Tab-separated table of C-alpha atoms in Angstrom:
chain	number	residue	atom	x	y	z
A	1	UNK	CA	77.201	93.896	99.275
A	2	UNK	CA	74.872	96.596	100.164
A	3	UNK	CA	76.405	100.261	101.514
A	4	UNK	CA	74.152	99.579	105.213
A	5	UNK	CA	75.785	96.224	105.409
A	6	UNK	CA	79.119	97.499	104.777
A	7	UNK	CA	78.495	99.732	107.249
A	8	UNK	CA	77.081	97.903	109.979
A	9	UNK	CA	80.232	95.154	109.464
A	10	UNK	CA	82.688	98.352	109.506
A	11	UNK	CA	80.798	99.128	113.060
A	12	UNK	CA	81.236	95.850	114.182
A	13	UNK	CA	84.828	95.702	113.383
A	14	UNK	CA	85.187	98.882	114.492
A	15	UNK	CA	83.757	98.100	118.328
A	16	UNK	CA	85.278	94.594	118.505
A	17	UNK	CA	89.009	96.322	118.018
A	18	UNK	CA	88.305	98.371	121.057
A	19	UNK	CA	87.117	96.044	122.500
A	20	UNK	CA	89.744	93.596	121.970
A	21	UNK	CA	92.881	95.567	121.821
A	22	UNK	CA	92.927	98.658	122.638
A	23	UNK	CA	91.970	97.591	126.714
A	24	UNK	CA	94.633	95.096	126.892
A	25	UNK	CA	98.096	96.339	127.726
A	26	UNK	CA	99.843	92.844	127.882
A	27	UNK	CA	101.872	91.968	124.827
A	28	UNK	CA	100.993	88.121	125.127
A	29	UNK	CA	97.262	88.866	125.443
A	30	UNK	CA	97.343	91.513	122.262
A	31	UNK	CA	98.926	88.536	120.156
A	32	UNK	CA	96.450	86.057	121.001
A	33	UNK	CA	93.285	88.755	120.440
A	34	UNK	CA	94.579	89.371	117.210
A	35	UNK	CA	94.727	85.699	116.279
A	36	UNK	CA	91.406	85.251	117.590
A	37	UNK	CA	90.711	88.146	115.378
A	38	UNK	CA	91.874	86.257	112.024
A	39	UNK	CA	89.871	83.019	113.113
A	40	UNK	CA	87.116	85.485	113.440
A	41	UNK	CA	87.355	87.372	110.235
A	42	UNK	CA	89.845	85.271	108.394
A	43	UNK	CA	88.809	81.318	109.569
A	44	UNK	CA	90.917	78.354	108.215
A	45	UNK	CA	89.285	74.765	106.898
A	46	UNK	CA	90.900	73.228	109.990
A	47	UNK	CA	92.546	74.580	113.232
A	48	UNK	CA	93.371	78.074	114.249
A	49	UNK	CA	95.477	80.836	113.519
A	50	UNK	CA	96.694	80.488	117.159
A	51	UNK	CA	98.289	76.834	115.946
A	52	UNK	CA	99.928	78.203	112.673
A	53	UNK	CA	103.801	77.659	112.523
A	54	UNK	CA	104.268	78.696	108.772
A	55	UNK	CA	102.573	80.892	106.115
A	56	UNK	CA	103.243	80.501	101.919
A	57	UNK	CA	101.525	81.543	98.771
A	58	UNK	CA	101.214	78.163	96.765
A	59	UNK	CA	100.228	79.796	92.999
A	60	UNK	CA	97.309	82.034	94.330
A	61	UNK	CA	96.340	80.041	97.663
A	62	UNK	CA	97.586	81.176	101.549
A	63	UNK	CA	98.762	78.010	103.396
A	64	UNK	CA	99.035	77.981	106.759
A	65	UNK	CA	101.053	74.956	107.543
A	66	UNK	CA	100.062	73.857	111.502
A	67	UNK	CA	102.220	73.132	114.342
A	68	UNK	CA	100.915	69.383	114.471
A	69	UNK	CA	102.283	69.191	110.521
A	70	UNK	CA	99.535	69.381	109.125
A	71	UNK	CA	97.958	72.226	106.580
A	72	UNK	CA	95.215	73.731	105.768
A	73	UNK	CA	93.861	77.029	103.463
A	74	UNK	CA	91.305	79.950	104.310
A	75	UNK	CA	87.951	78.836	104.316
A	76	UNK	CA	87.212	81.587	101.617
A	77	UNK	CA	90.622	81.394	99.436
A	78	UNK	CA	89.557	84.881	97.743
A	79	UNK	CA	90.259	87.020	101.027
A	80	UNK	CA	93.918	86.377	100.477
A	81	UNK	CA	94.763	89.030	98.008
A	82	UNK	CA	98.142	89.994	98.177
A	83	UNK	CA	101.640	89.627	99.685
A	84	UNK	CA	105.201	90.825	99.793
A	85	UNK	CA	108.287	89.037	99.506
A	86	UNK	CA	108.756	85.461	97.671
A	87	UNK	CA	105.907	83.422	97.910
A	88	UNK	CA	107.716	80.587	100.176
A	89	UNK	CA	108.440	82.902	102.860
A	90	UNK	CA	106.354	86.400	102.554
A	91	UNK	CA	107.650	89.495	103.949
A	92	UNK	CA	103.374	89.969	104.827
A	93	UNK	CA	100.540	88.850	103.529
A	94	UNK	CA	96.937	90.869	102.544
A	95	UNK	CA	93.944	89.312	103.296
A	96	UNK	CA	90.233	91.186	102.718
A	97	UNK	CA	87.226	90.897	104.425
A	98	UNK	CA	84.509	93.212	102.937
A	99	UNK	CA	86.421	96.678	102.369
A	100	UNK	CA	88.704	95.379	105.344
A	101	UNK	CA	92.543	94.853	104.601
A	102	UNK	CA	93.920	93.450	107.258
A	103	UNK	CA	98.160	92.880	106.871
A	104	UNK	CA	99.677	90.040	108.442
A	105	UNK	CA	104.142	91.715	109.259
A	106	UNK	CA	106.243	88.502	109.423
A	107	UNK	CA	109.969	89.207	110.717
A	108	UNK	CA	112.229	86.605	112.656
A	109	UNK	CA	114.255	89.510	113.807
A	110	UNK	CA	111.430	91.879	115.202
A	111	UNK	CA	110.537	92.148	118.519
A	112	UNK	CA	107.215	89.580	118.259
A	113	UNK	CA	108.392	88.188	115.885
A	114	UNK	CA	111.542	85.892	117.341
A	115	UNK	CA	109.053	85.146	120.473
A	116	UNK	CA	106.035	84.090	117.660
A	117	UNK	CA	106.027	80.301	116.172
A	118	UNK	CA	104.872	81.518	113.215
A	119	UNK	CA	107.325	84.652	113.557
A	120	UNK	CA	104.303	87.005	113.196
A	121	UNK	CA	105.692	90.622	114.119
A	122	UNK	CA	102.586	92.266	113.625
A	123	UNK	CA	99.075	92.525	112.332
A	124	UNK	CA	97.798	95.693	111.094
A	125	UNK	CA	94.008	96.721	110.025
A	126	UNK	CA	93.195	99.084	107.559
A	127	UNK	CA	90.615	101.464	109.053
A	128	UNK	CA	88.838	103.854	106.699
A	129	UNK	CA	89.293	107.382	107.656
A	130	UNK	CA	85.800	109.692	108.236
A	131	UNK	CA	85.473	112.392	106.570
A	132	UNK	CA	87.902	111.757	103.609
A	133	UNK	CA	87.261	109.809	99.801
A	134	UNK	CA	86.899	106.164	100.258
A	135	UNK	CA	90.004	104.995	99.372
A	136	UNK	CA	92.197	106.243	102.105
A	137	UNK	CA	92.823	104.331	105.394
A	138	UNK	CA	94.568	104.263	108.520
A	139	UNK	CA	96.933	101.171	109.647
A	140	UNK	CA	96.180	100.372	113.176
A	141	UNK	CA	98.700	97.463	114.770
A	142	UNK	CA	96.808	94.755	116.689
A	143	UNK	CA	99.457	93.858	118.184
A	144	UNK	CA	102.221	96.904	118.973
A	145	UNK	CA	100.952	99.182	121.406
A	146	UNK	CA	103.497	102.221	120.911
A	147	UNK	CA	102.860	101.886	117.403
A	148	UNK	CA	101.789	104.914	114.881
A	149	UNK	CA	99.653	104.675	111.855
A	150	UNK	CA	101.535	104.303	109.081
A	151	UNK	CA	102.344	107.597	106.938
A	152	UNK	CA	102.478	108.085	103.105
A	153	UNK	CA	100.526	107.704	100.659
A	154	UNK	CA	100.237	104.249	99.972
A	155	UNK	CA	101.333	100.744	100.628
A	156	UNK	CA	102.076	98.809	97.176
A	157	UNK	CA	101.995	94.882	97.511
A	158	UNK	CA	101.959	92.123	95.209
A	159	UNK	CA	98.612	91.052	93.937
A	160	UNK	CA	98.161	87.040	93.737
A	161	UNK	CA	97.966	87.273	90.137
A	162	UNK	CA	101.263	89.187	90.339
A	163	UNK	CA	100.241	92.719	89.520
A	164	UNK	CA	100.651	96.033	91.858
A	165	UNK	CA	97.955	95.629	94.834
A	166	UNK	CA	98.300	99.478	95.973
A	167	UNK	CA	96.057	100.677	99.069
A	168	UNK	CA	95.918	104.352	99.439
A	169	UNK	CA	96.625	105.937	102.903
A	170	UNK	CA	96.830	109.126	104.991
């Protein structure tokens, strides 16, 4: 992919985040942008993110089983690239878009998490910082509004091949 389309689809991503989420103050509406979000950026083969009850890793595939019973995979299985937790029931999972992470939180404790069918607590996007060496990024939540950007210096996951997946951060 050329640098002016990476670009341009950073831009776009960029304006349809403030467009989407950083407007809307109701929690109900935030969760529902950001699922619109992954059908966007991250479509399945059938149905919606909105109708997902259940994530798993089967070998290197996300499944996304449906709330009809049915399942179904990413249209393009190589944006799923990482996860963490056990493969039948991932802590989060990492998909890419471009040079877009995007980190899908699962907890059945959290706060969005006990309300969400598929006990989604958040989903965060990694947005490169200006003005500093590619790799570092920022982790915005979708979702939480009184959330900060993550601190450290990097997130480690598991690759789906099973090696370190590390993404640098600031």
């Amino acid at each position: 992919m050329s640098t002016q389309t990476s670009a341009t689809a950073t831009q776009n991503l960029n304006r349809f985040i403030g467009e989407q989420f950083v407007a809307t103050t109701n929690q109900q509406d935030r969760t529902t942008n950001a699922k619109d979000f992954l059908d966007a950026q991250f479509p399945l083969t059938e149905g919606s993110h909105q109708d997902v009850s259940s994530y798993v890793v089967y070998y290197t595939h996300l499944l996304a089983f449906l709330k009809d019973g049915s399942q179904c995979g990413l249209q393009n299985p190589c944006q799923f690239v990482a996860l963490t937790g056990h493969k039948s029931e991932p802590t989060s999972v990492v998909l890419k878009n471009n040079d877009t992470h995007v980190e899908i939180c699962f907890d059945r404790q959290g706060q969005m998490g006990t309300t969400d069918q598929a006990n989604i607590e958040d989903i965060q996007v990694a947005i490169p910082i200006k003005n500093l060496p590619t790799p570092y990024k920022q982790w915005i939540s979708l979702i939480h509004t009184g959330c900060q950007p993550t601190e450290g210096n990097c997130k480690v996951f598991t690759a789906k091949d099973g090696s370190d997946y590390a993404l640098h951060q600031r």
